[in-house]
PDB file of C-alpha atoms and ligand atoms in Angstrom:
ATOM      1  CA  MET A 111      -7.471   4.824  17.514  1.00 90.00           C
ATOM      2  CA  VAL A 112     -11.021   6.071  18.141  1.00 92.00           C
ATOM      3  CA  GLU A 113     -11.510   9.540  19.585  1.00 91.00           C
ATOM      4  CA  PRO A 114     -14.057  12.343  19.702  1.00 93.00           C
ATOM      5  CA  GLU A 115     -13.184  15.447  17.721  1.00 94.00           C
ATOM      6  CA  ARG A 116     -14.784  18.865  17.642  1.00 94.00           C
ATOM      7  CA  ARG A 117     -15.612  20.272  14.204  1.00 93.00           C
ATOM      8  CA  ALA A 118     -16.013  23.838  12.990  1.00 90.00           C
ATOM      9  CA  ASP A 119     -19.832  23.546  12.950  1.00 90.00           C
ATOM     10  CA  GLY A 120     -19.766  22.878  16.710  1.00 88.00           C
ATOM     11  CA  LYS A 121     -20.632  19.204  16.394  1.00 92.00           C
ATOM     12  CA  THR A 122     -18.520  16.443  17.865  1.00 93.00           C
ATOM     13  CA  GLU A 123     -17.519  13.586  15.634  1.00 95.00           C
ATOM     14  CA  HIS A 124     -16.226  10.188  16.584  1.00 95.00           C
ATOM     15  CA  SER A 125     -13.335   9.486  14.313  1.00 95.00           C
ATOM     16  CA  LEU A 126     -11.478   6.278  13.693  1.00 96.00           C
ATOM     17  CA  THR A 127      -7.815   6.750  12.772  1.00 96.00           C
ATOM     18  CA  VAL A 128      -6.200   3.859  10.956  1.00 97.00           C
ATOM     19  CA  PHE A 129      -2.408   3.827  10.690  1.00 96.00           C
ATOM     20  CA  LEU A 130      -1.467   2.059   7.484  1.00 97.00           C
ATOM     21  CA  THR A 131       2.013   0.838   6.624  1.00 97.00           C
ATOM     22  CA  GLY A 132       3.448   1.352   3.162  1.00 97.00           C
ATOM     23  CA  ALA A 133       6.203   3.094   1.226  1.00 96.00           C
ATOM     24  CA  GLU A 134       8.277   5.886   2.700  1.00 95.00           C
ATOM     25  CA  CYS A 135       7.557   9.511   1.824  1.00 95.00           C
ATOM     26  CA  PRO A 136       9.885  10.916  -0.873  1.00 94.00           C
ATOM     27  CA  PHE A 137      10.289  14.183   1.020  1.00 93.00           C
ATOM     28  CA  THR A 138      12.775  14.294   3.865  1.00 89.00           C
ATOM     29  CA  CYS A 139      11.608  17.027   6.182  1.00 93.00           C
ATOM     30  CA  SER A 140      14.140  17.687   8.905  1.00 92.00           C
ATOM     31  CA  PHE A 141      11.581  17.389  11.722  1.00 92.00           C
ATOM     32  CA  CYS A 142       9.856  14.215  10.536  1.00 92.00           C
ATOM     33  CA  ASP A 143      10.226  10.721  11.944  1.00 89.00           C
ATOM     34  CA  LEU A 144       7.378   9.048  10.087  1.00 90.00           C
ATOM     35  CA  TRP A 145       9.847   6.977   8.036  1.00 88.00           C
ATOM     36  CA  ARG A 146      10.025   4.722  11.120  1.00 88.00           C
ATOM     37  CA  TYR A 147       6.571   3.439  10.286  1.00 89.00           C
ATOM     38  CA  THR A 148       7.197   2.676   6.601  1.00 92.00           C
ATOM     39  CA  ILE A 149       8.707  -0.108   4.519  1.00 93.00           C
ATOM     40  CA  GLU A 150      11.507  -0.150   1.966  1.00 94.00           C
ATOM     41  CA  GLY A 151      10.333  -0.038  -1.628  1.00 95.00           C
ATOM     42  CA  PRO A 152       6.888   0.713  -3.007  1.00 97.00           C
ATOM     43  CA  THR A 153       3.723  -0.433  -1.254  1.00 98.00           C
ATOM     44  CA  PRO A 154       2.680  -3.767  -2.769  1.00 98.00           C
ATOM     45  CA  VAL A 155      -0.686  -3.717  -4.519  1.00 98.00           C
ATOM     46  CA  GLY A 156      -3.316  -5.130  -2.180  1.00 98.00           C
ATOM     47  CA  ALA A 157      -1.395  -4.458   1.043  1.00 98.00           C
ATOM     48  CA  LEU A 158      -3.372  -1.398   2.141  1.00 98.00           C
ATOM     49  CA  PRO A 159      -6.847  -2.851   1.486  1.00 98.00           C
ATOM     50  CA  HIS A 160      -5.735  -5.939   3.393  1.00 98.00           C
ATOM     51  CA  GLN A 161      -4.588  -3.890   6.411  1.00 98.00           C
ATOM     52  CA  LEU A 162      -7.706  -1.766   6.299  1.00 97.00           C
ATOM     53  CA  GLN A 163     -10.004  -4.742   6.111  1.00 96.00           C
ATOM     54  CA  GLN A 164      -8.324  -6.310   9.139  1.00 96.00           C
ATOM     55  CA  VAL A 165      -8.722  -3.118  11.166  1.00 95.00           C
ATOM     56  CA  LEU A 166     -12.357  -2.680  10.219  1.00 95.00           C
ATOM     57  CA  GLU A 167     -13.125  -6.276  11.103  1.00 94.00           C
ATOM     58  CA  THR A 168     -11.480  -5.768  14.496  1.00 91.00           C
ATOM     59  CA  VAL A 169     -12.920  -2.417  15.549  1.00 87.00           C
ATOM     60  CA  GLY A 170     -16.174  -2.346  13.620  1.00 75.00           C
ATOM     61  CA  GLY A 171     -17.182   0.767  11.784  1.00 67.00           C
ATOM     62  CA  ALA A 172     -19.407   2.935  13.951  1.00 82.00           C
ATOM     63  CA  ALA A 173     -17.614   6.244  13.477  1.00 95.00           C
ATOM     64  CA  ASP A 174     -18.493   9.534  11.789  1.00 96.00           C
ATOM     65  CA  ARG A 175     -15.109   9.825  10.134  1.00 97.00           C
ATOM     66  CA  ILE A 176     -12.282   7.541   9.119  1.00 97.00           C
ATOM     67  CA  LYS A 177      -8.745   8.894   8.900  1.00 97.00           C
ATOM     68  CA  LEU A 178      -6.342   6.918   6.764  1.00 98.00           C
ATOM     69  CA  TYR A 179      -2.822   7.913   7.792  1.00 97.00           C
ATOM     70  CA  ASN A 180      -0.045   6.151   5.915  1.00 96.00           C
ATOM     71  CA  ALA A 181       3.016   8.000   7.270  1.00 94.00           C
ATOM     72  CA  SER A 182       3.504   9.373   3.761  1.00 95.00           C
ATOM     73  CA  ASN A 183       1.269  10.889   1.083  1.00 97.00           C
ATOM     74  CA  PHE A 184      -2.017   9.315   0.142  1.00 98.00           C
ATOM     75  CA  PHE A 185      -1.802  10.740  -3.383  1.00 97.00           C
ATOM     76  CA  ASP A 186       1.653   9.326  -4.092  1.00 97.00           C
ATOM     77  CA  SER A 187       0.979   6.207  -6.152  1.00 95.00           C
ATOM     78  CA  ARG A 188       4.208   4.640  -4.867  1.00 97.00           C
ATOM     79  CA  ALA A 189       2.722   4.809  -1.360  1.00 97.00           C
ATOM     80  CA  VAL A 190      -0.904   4.138  -2.287  1.00 98.00           C
ATOM     81  CA  PRO A 191      -1.120   2.201  -5.564  1.00 97.00           C
ATOM     82  CA  ALA A 192      -3.766   3.651  -7.875  1.00 95.00           C
ATOM     83  CA  ALA A 193      -5.040   0.121  -8.460  1.00 96.00           C
ATOM     84  CA  ASP A 194      -6.025  -0.057  -4.759  1.00 97.00           C
ATOM     85  CA  LEU A 195      -8.126   3.098  -4.673  1.00 97.00           C
ATOM     86  CA  PRO A 196     -11.429   1.435  -5.671  1.00 97.00           C
ATOM     87  CA  ALA A 197     -10.951  -1.315  -3.051  1.00 98.00           C
ATOM     88  CA  ILE A 198     -10.113   1.234  -0.369  1.00 98.00           C
ATOM     89  CA  ALA A 199     -13.130   3.339  -1.346  1.00 98.00           C
ATOM     90  CA  SER A 200     -15.371   0.314  -1.158  1.00 97.00           C
ATOM     91  CA  LEU A 201     -14.086  -0.669   2.309  1.00 97.00           C
ATOM     92  CA  ILE A 202     -14.780   2.813   3.715  1.00 97.00           C
ATOM     93  CA  ALA A 203     -18.105   3.369   1.954  1.00 95.00           C
ATOM     94  CA  ARG A 204     -20.013   3.396   5.260  1.00 94.00           C
ATOM     95  CA  PHE A 205     -18.145   6.443   6.649  1.00 96.00           C
ATOM     96  CA  PRO A 206     -19.745   9.866   6.111  1.00 96.00           C
ATOM     97  CA  ALA A 207     -16.346  11.591   6.130  1.00 97.00           C
ATOM     98  CA  VAL A 208     -12.835  10.541   5.170  1.00 98.00           C
ATOM     99  CA  THR A 209      -9.501  12.184   5.981  1.00 98.00           C
ATOM    100  CA  VAL A 210      -6.215  11.401   4.250  1.00 98.00           C
ATOM    101  CA  GLU A 211      -2.877  13.207   4.409  1.00 97.00           C
ATOM    102  CA  SER A 212      -0.776  14.610   1.601  1.00 98.00           C
ATOM    103  CA  HIS A 213       2.053  16.982   0.844  1.00 98.00           C
ATOM    104  CA  ALA A 214       0.618  20.050  -0.902  1.00 97.00           C
ATOM    105  CA  ASN A 215       2.687  19.313  -4.030  1.00 97.00           C
ATOM    106  CA  LEU A 216       0.878  16.006  -4.588  1.00 97.00           C
ATOM    107  CA  ILE A 217      -2.667  17.340  -4.454  1.00 97.00           C
ATOM    108  CA  GLY A 218      -4.274  17.233  -7.880  1.00 96.00           C
ATOM    109  CA  ALA A 219      -5.870  14.747 -10.243  1.00 95.00           C
ATOM    110  CA  HIS A 220      -5.510  11.753  -7.872  1.00 94.00           C
ATOM    111  CA  THR A 221      -7.265  13.771  -5.184  1.00 97.00           C
ATOM    112  CA  LEU A 222     -10.279  14.389  -7.382  1.00 97.00           C
ATOM    113  CA  GLU A 223     -10.299  10.778  -8.495  1.00 96.00           C
ATOM    114  CA  PHE A 224     -10.422   9.561  -4.892  1.00 97.00           C
ATOM    115  CA  ALA A 225     -13.044  12.142  -3.915  1.00 98.00           C
ATOM    116  CA  GLY A 226     -15.186  10.788  -6.749  1.00 97.00           C
ATOM    117  CA  LEU A 227     -14.722   7.177  -5.644  1.00 97.00           C
ATOM    118  CA  ILE A 228     -15.731   7.542  -2.006  1.00 98.00           C
ATOM    119  CA  ASP A 229     -19.246   7.976  -0.713  1.00 95.00           C
ATOM    120  CA  GLY A 230     -18.214  10.245   2.182  1.00 96.00           C
ATOM    121  CA  ARG A 231     -16.937  13.796   2.169  1.00 97.00           C
ATOM    122  CA  LEU A 232     -13.180  14.068   1.641  1.00 98.00           C
ATOM    123  CA  GLU A 233     -10.828  16.063   3.833  1.00 98.00           C
ATOM    124  CA  VAL A 234      -7.112  16.336   3.088  1.00 98.00           C
ATOM    125  CA  ALA A 235      -4.624  16.989   5.872  1.00 98.00           C
ATOM    126  CA  VAL A 236      -1.695  19.096   4.669  1.00 98.00           C
ATOM    127  CA  GLY A 237       1.456  20.123   6.515  1.00 98.00           C
ATOM    128  CA  LEU A 238       1.995  23.875   6.318  1.00 98.00           C
ATOM    129  CA  GLU A 239       4.456  23.514   9.215  1.00 97.00           C
ATOM    130  CA  THR A 240       5.475  27.176   9.519  1.00 98.00           C
ATOM    131  CA  ILE A 241       5.330  30.420   7.599  1.00 98.00           C
ATOM    132  CA  HIS A 242       8.669  31.536   9.083  1.00 97.00           C
ATOM    133  CA  PRO A 243      10.582  32.124   5.824  1.00 96.00           C
ATOM    134  CA  THR A 244      13.958  30.738   6.899  1.00 96.00           C
ATOM    135  CA  ALA A 245      12.498  27.796   8.781  1.00 96.00           C
ATOM    136  CA  LEU A 246      10.233  26.774   5.907  1.00 96.00           C
ATOM    137  CA  ALA A 247      13.069  27.061   3.400  1.00 94.00           C
ATOM    138  CA  GLN A 248      15.419  25.039   5.629  1.00 94.00           C
ATOM    139  CA  ALA A 249      12.896  22.329   6.485  1.00 93.00           C
ATOM    140  CA  ASN A 250      13.772  20.320   3.392  1.00 91.00           C
ATOM    141  CA  LYS A 251      10.062  20.092   2.618  1.00 93.00           C
ATOM    142  CA  ARG A 252      10.262  21.544  -0.885  1.00 93.00           C
ATOM    143  CA  LEU A 253       7.203  23.658  -0.125  1.00 94.00           C
ATOM    144  CA  ASP A 254       6.666  27.365  -0.502  1.00 94.00           C
ATOM    145  CA  LEU A 255       3.670  29.384   0.572  1.00 97.00           C
ATOM    146  CA  ASP A 256       2.506  29.951  -2.976  1.00 97.00           C
ATOM    147  CA  ARG A 257       2.316  26.189  -3.529  1.00 97.00           C
ATOM    148  CA  PHE A 258       0.451  25.734  -0.261  1.00 98.00           C
ATOM    149  CA  ASP A 259      -2.005  28.464  -1.250  1.00 98.00           C
ATOM    150  CA  ARG A 260      -2.673  26.832  -4.604  1.00 98.00           C
ATOM    151  CA  ALA A 261      -3.289  23.448  -2.971  1.00 98.00           C
ATOM    152  CA  ALA A 262      -5.669  25.020  -0.442  1.00 98.00           C
ATOM    153  CA  SER A 263      -7.588  26.855  -3.195  1.00 98.00           C
ATOM    154  CA  PHE A 264      -7.764  23.689  -5.285  1.00 98.00           C
ATOM    155  CA  LEU A 265      -9.276  21.718  -2.423  1.00 98.00           C
ATOM    156  CA  LEU A 266     -11.829  24.369  -1.540  1.00 98.00           C
ATOM    157  CA  ALA A 267     -12.783  24.917  -5.185  1.00 98.00           C
ATOM    158  CA  ASN A 268     -13.543  21.218  -5.426  1.00 98.00           C
ATOM    159  CA  ASP A 269     -15.559  21.125  -2.192  1.00 98.00           C
ATOM    160  CA  ILE A 270     -12.899  19.156  -0.338  1.00 98.00           C
ATOM    161  CA  ASP A 271     -12.122  20.070   3.272  1.00 98.00           C
ATOM    162  CA  LEU A 272      -8.681  21.185   4.380  1.00 98.00           C
ATOM    163  CA  ARG A 273      -7.033  20.211   7.654  1.00 98.00           C
ATOM    164  CA  VAL A 274      -3.630  21.740   8.362  1.00 98.00           C
ATOM    165  CA  PHE A 275      -0.686  20.765  10.533  1.00 98.00           C
ATOM    166  CA  VAL A 276       1.378  23.600  12.021  1.00 98.00           C
ATOM    167  CA  LEU A 277       4.557  23.076  14.013  1.00 98.00           C
ATOM    168  CA  LEU A 278       5.535  24.453  17.385  1.00 98.00           C
ATOM    169  CA  GLY A 279       9.297  24.650  17.787  1.00 97.00           C
ATOM    170  CA  ALA A 280      10.282  24.253  14.137  1.00 97.00           C
ATOM    171  CA  PRO A 281      14.066  24.264  13.616  1.00 97.00           C
ATOM    172  CA  TYR A 282      15.499  27.718  12.769  1.00 97.00           C
ATOM    173  CA  VAL A 283      12.652  29.573  14.502  1.00 97.00           C
ATOM    174  CA  PRO A 284      14.256  31.449  17.430  1.00 96.00           C
ATOM    175  CA  THR A 285      12.823  29.944  20.591  1.00 95.00           C
ATOM    176  CA  GLU A 286      11.694  33.331  21.950  1.00 96.00           C
ATOM    177  CA  GLU A 287       9.643  33.790  18.741  1.00 97.00           C
ATOM    178  CA  SER A 288       8.381  30.241  18.630  1.00 97.00           C
ATOM    179  CA  ILE A 289       4.852  30.841  19.949  1.00 98.00           C
ATOM    180  CA  GLU A 290       4.393  33.946  17.805  1.00 98.00           C
ATOM    181  CA  TRP A 291       5.311  32.113  14.575  1.00 98.00           C
ATOM    182  CA  THR A 292       3.087  29.177  15.455  1.00 98.00           C
ATOM    183  CA  VAL A 293       0.115  31.469  16.026  1.00 98.00           C
ATOM    184  CA  ARG A 294       0.818  33.366  12.805  1.00 98.00           C
ATOM    185  CA  SER A 295       1.052  30.085  10.903  1.00 98.00           C
ATOM    186  CA  VAL A 296      -2.278  28.926  12.359  1.00 98.00           C
ATOM    187  CA  GLU A 297      -3.879  32.220  11.318  1.00 98.00           C
ATOM    188  CA  TYR A 298      -2.412  31.842   7.840  1.00 98.00           C
ATOM    189  CA  ALA A 299      -3.976  28.400   7.483  1.00 98.00           C
ATOM    190  CA  VAL A 300      -7.340  29.633   8.757  1.00 98.00           C
ATOM    191  CA  GLU A 301      -7.303  32.511   6.273  1.00 98.00           C
ATOM    192  CA  ARG A 302      -6.821  29.965   3.488  1.00 98.00           C
ATOM    193  CA  GLY A 303      -9.857  27.988   4.505  1.00 98.00           C
ATOM    194  CA  ALA A 304      -8.611  25.313   6.885  1.00 98.00           C
ATOM    195  CA  SER A 305     -11.534  23.936   8.841  1.00 97.00           C
ATOM    196  CA  LEU A 306      -9.224  22.428  11.425  1.00 98.00           C
ATOM    197  CA  VAL A 307      -5.644  23.276  12.380  1.00 98.00           C
ATOM    198  CA  SER A 308      -3.597  21.041  14.619  1.00 98.00           C
ATOM    199  CA  ILE A 309      -0.539  22.434  16.432  1.00 98.00           C
ATOM    200  CA  ILE A 310       2.150  19.776  16.546  1.00 98.00           C
ATOM    201  CA  PRO A 311       5.091  20.212  18.915  1.00 98.00           C
ATOM    202  CA  VAL A 312       8.257  19.070  17.154  1.00 97.00           C
ATOM    203  CA  ARG A 313       9.510  15.885  18.773  1.00 92.00           C
ATOM    204  CA  ASP A 314      13.203  15.199  18.825  1.00 87.00           C
ATOM    205  CA  GLY A 315      14.707  11.765  18.320  1.00 86.00           C
ATOM    206  CA  ASN A 316      15.034  11.439  14.552  1.00 89.00           C
ATOM    207  CA  GLY A 317      18.777  12.131  14.460  1.00 92.00           C
ATOM    208  CA  GLU A 318      18.599  15.209  12.246  1.00 94.00           C
ATOM    209  CA  LEU A 319      16.985  17.241  15.034  1.00 95.00           C
ATOM    210  CA  GLU A 320      19.778  16.220  17.389  1.00 95.00           C
ATOM    211  CA  ARG A 321      22.299  17.445  14.793  1.00 95.00           C
ATOM    212  CA  LEU A 322      20.449  20.750  14.439  1.00 96.00           C
ATOM    213  CA  GLY A 323      20.171  20.983  18.214  1.00 96.00           C
ATOM    214  CA  ALA A 324      23.951  20.650  18.587  1.00 96.00           C
ATOM    215  CA  LEU A 325      24.327  23.562  16.147  1.00 96.00           C
ATOM    216  CA  GLY A 326      21.877  25.646  18.163  1.00 96.00           C
ATOM    217  CA  ASP A 327      19.251  25.612  15.390  1.00 96.00           C
ATOM    218  CA  PHE A 328      16.695  23.510  17.258  1.00 96.00           C
ATOM    219  CA  ILE A 329      15.456  23.696  20.835  1.00 96.00           C
ATOM    220  CA  PRO A 330      12.683  21.246  21.730  1.00 96.00           C
ATOM    221  CA  PRO A 331       9.386  22.992  22.552  1.00 97.00           C
ATOM    222  CA  THR A 332       7.959  22.794  26.073  1.00 97.00           C
ATOM    223  CA  LEU A 333       4.511  21.970  27.370  1.00 97.00           C
ATOM    224  CA  SER A 334       4.161  25.548  28.565  1.00 96.00           C
ATOM    225  CA  GLN A 335       4.819  26.851  25.024  1.00 97.00           C
ATOM    226  CA  LEU A 336       2.131  24.527  23.696  1.00 98.00           C
ATOM    227  CA  GLU A 337      -0.318  25.882  26.263  1.00 97.00           C
ATOM    228  CA  ASN A 338       0.559  29.464  25.361  1.00 97.00           C
ATOM    229  CA  ALA A 339       0.179  28.803  21.645  1.00 98.00           C
ATOM    230  CA  LEU A 340      -3.231  27.171  22.033  1.00 97.00           C
ATOM    231  CA  ASP A 341      -4.422  29.844  24.469  1.00 96.00           C
ATOM    232  CA  ARG A 342      -3.575  32.521  21.924  1.00 96.00           C
ATOM    233  CA  CYS A 343      -5.502  30.681  19.226  1.00 96.00           C
ATOM    234  CA  THR A 344      -8.784  30.606  21.120  1.00 89.00           C
ATOM    235  CA  ARG A 345      -9.689  33.967  19.635  1.00 90.00           C
ATOM    236  CA  ILE A 346      -9.978  32.149  16.301  1.00 93.00           C
ATOM    237  CA  THR A 347     -13.571  31.077  15.865  1.00 90.00           C
ATOM    238  CA  ARG A 348     -13.848  30.296  12.144  1.00 92.00           C
ATOM    239  CA  SER A 349     -11.860  27.089  12.481  1.00 96.00           C
ATOM    240  CA  VAL A 350     -11.131  24.511  15.115  1.00 97.00           C
ATOM    241  CA  VAL A 351      -7.594  24.790  16.495  1.00 98.00           C
ATOM    242  CA  THR A 352      -6.248  21.962  18.629  1.00 97.00           C
ATOM    243  CA  ALA A 353      -3.013  20.958  20.300  1.00 98.00           C
ATOM    244  CA  ASP A 354      -1.697  17.609  19.144  1.00 97.00           C
ATOM    245  CA  LEU A 355      -1.232  15.524  22.284  1.00 96.00           C
ATOM    246  CA  TRP A 356       0.413  12.494  20.723  1.00 91.00           C
ATOM    247  CA  ASP A 357       3.496  11.722  22.847  1.00 91.00           C
ATOM    248  CA  VAL A 358       2.883  14.917  24.822  1.00 95.00           C
ATOM    249  CA  GLN A 359       4.451  13.337  27.917  1.00 94.00           C
ATOM    250  CA  ARG A 360       7.827  13.843  26.287  1.00 93.00           C
ATOM    251  CA  LEU A 361       7.595  17.636  26.368  1.00 96.00           C
ATOM    252  CA  ALA A 362       9.619  19.327  29.083  1.00 95.00           C
ATOM    253  CA  ALA A 363       7.368  20.284  32.011  1.00 96.00           C
ATOM    254  CA  CYS A 364       7.137  20.293  35.780  1.00 94.00           C
ATOM    255  CA  ASP A 365       6.473  16.791  37.085  1.00 95.00           C
ATOM    256  CA  ASP A 366       4.068  18.062  39.733  1.00 96.00           C
ATOM    257  CA  CYS A 367       1.615  19.733  37.355  1.00 96.00           C
ATOM    258  CA  ARG A 368       2.313  18.094  33.992  1.00 96.00           C
ATOM    259  CA  HIS A 369      -0.730  15.857  34.222  1.00 97.00           C
ATOM    260  CA  GLN A 370      -3.096  18.743  35.081  1.00 96.00           C
ATOM    261  CA  ARG A 371      -1.714  20.845  32.241  1.00 96.00           C
ATOM    262  CA  ILE A 372      -2.158  18.057  29.729  1.00 97.00           C
ATOM    263  CA  GLU A 373      -5.719  17.450  30.910  1.00 97.00           C
ATOM    264  CA  ARG A 374      -6.452  21.160  30.552  1.00 97.00           C
ATOM    265  CA  LEU A 375      -5.257  20.985  26.932  1.00 97.00           C
ATOM    266  CA  ARG A 376      -7.323  17.866  26.329  1.00 96.00           C
ATOM    267  CA  ARG A 377     -10.443  19.671  27.598  1.00 95.00           C
ATOM    268  CA  ALA A 378      -9.630  22.729  25.480  1.00 95.00           C
ATOM    269  CA  ASN A 379      -9.278  20.545  22.386  1.00 95.00           C
ATOM    270  CA  PHE A 380     -12.633  18.990  23.043  1.00 93.00           C
ATOM    271  CA  THR A 381     -14.627  22.056  24.105  1.00 92.00           C
ATOM    272  CA  GLY A 382     -12.867  24.935  22.369  1.00 91.00           C
ATOM    273  CA  VAL A 383     -12.712  26.732  25.702  1.00 91.00           C
ATOM    274  CA  VAL A 384      -9.434  27.105  27.566  1.00 88.00           C
ATOM    275  CA  GLY A 385      -9.957  27.026  31.304  1.00 88.00           C
ATOM    276  CA  PRO A 386      -7.834  28.923  33.821  1.00 93.00           C
ATOM    277  CA  ARG A 387      -4.118  28.181  33.722  1.00 92.00           C
ATOM    278  CA  VAL A 388      -2.863  25.602  36.193  1.00 93.00           C
ATOM    279  CA  GLU A 389      -1.183  27.206  39.169  1.00 93.00           C
ATOM    280  CA  CYS A 390       1.545  25.101  40.649  1.00 94.00           C
ATOM    281  CA  PRO A 391       3.682  26.049  43.650  1.00 91.00           C
ATOM    282  CA  SER A 392       6.518  23.842  42.403  1.00 92.00           C
ATOM    283  CA  CYS A 393       7.297  25.585  39.169  1.00 86.00           C
ATOM    284  CA  ALA A 394       7.770  28.841  37.440  1.00 67.00           C
ATOM    285  CA  PRO A 395       6.475  28.577  33.859  1.00 54.00           C
ATOM    286  CA  LEU A 396       8.776  26.342  31.861  1.00 48.00           C
TER     287      LEU A 396
HETATM  288  S1  SF4 B  98       6.125  15.466   3.686  1.00 93.85           S
HETATM  289 FE1  SF4 B  98       5.186  14.780   5.626  1.00 93.85          FE
HETATM  290  S2  SF4 B  98       5.620  12.567   5.762  1.00 93.85           S
HETATM  291 FE2  SF4 B  98       6.973  13.426   4.189  1.00 93.85          FE
HETATM  292  S3  SF4 B  98       8.908  13.838   5.262  1.00 93.85           S
HETATM  293 FE3  SF4 B  98       7.691  15.745   5.274  1.00 93.85          FE
HETATM  294  S4  SF4 B  98       6.498  15.711   7.210  1.00 93.85           S
HETATM  295 FE4  SF4 B  98       7.292  13.611   6.832  1.00 93.85          FE
HETATM  296 ZN1   ZN B  99       4.416  22.641  38.345  1.00 93.85          ZN
END
C-alpha cells in the first residue's frame, strides 16, 4: 500500500506499507484480529526477507518511508528472527525512514540493534489503546501506563520516533464517554512525545468482541464518533493526529452521507484541517 502521509514538520511523505506474514503475537488483546494474518509456529528464518524482496521488486522503492507491519511485534524474535535483521536492513537501505510496530513491553535492546543496522531513521508504532483504567486493565494487553511511559522515554532518549495507536470504542469504555476517553488518550500520547497518533475505531468480528457485546461491555463505534473524536483533536498542533480509515465502510453511518463523511476525514488526515461538518437531510447524527 502506497499513500501520502502528513508529518509533524508539515511535510508530506509518501510511505510504502508492506504487510509481512509471520508468527502470531503472544499477546491476546480482546479487540485484536491480527492473528488472522499470521501463521502457526515461529516465523521461519529467511521468510520475511523473501517476502520483502518480492514486494520491493514489484512496487519499486520510490517512497520516503517504508512501514514493515507484521501483524505482531517486530522486536519479538519469534516473529522476526534476529538472524534476518541484517538482511531486512539491507533490503530497506534506500528508505530515509522506517516504521515498525511493537508492544511497549518488547522495546529494548533489539530496538537499538535494528536502529543501528538501518540507514534510515527508525520510528516505532506502539499501541497505547486507551488510558481508561478499567478498559486498559481488561484489554488483556498486559500493559500499564507506567510501562508505556518507559517505552516512550526509551525511544525518545535514543532518537527514535514514536507513533501511537489509540482506540475509539474500546471494550469497557461506556459509549457515552467513548469520544472523551479517546481524546484524552491521544493527548496522553502527545504529551509523551508521539509524533503521530492514529485513532483506530475498534472493529468487531473477532469473536471475543461479539462475546463482550452480548454482555453489554462493547458497543461498536460509529462513523459520527470517529468524526467527533478527530474534530476534537485538531486543537493539538505538536503532533499529527489522524483517523484510521482502514475498513471504515463497516462503521455504522447514514448511507446517504457516509461517503461524504469519509472523504471529509480523508481530507482532514491529509491537510490537518477539518472542514465543515457534512449536513445531511436524511440523518440525525448517528
Ligand atoms: S499486542 Fe498488538 S498485535 Fe498483539 S494482540 Fe495486542 S493489539 Fe494484537
Ligand atoms: Zn446522512
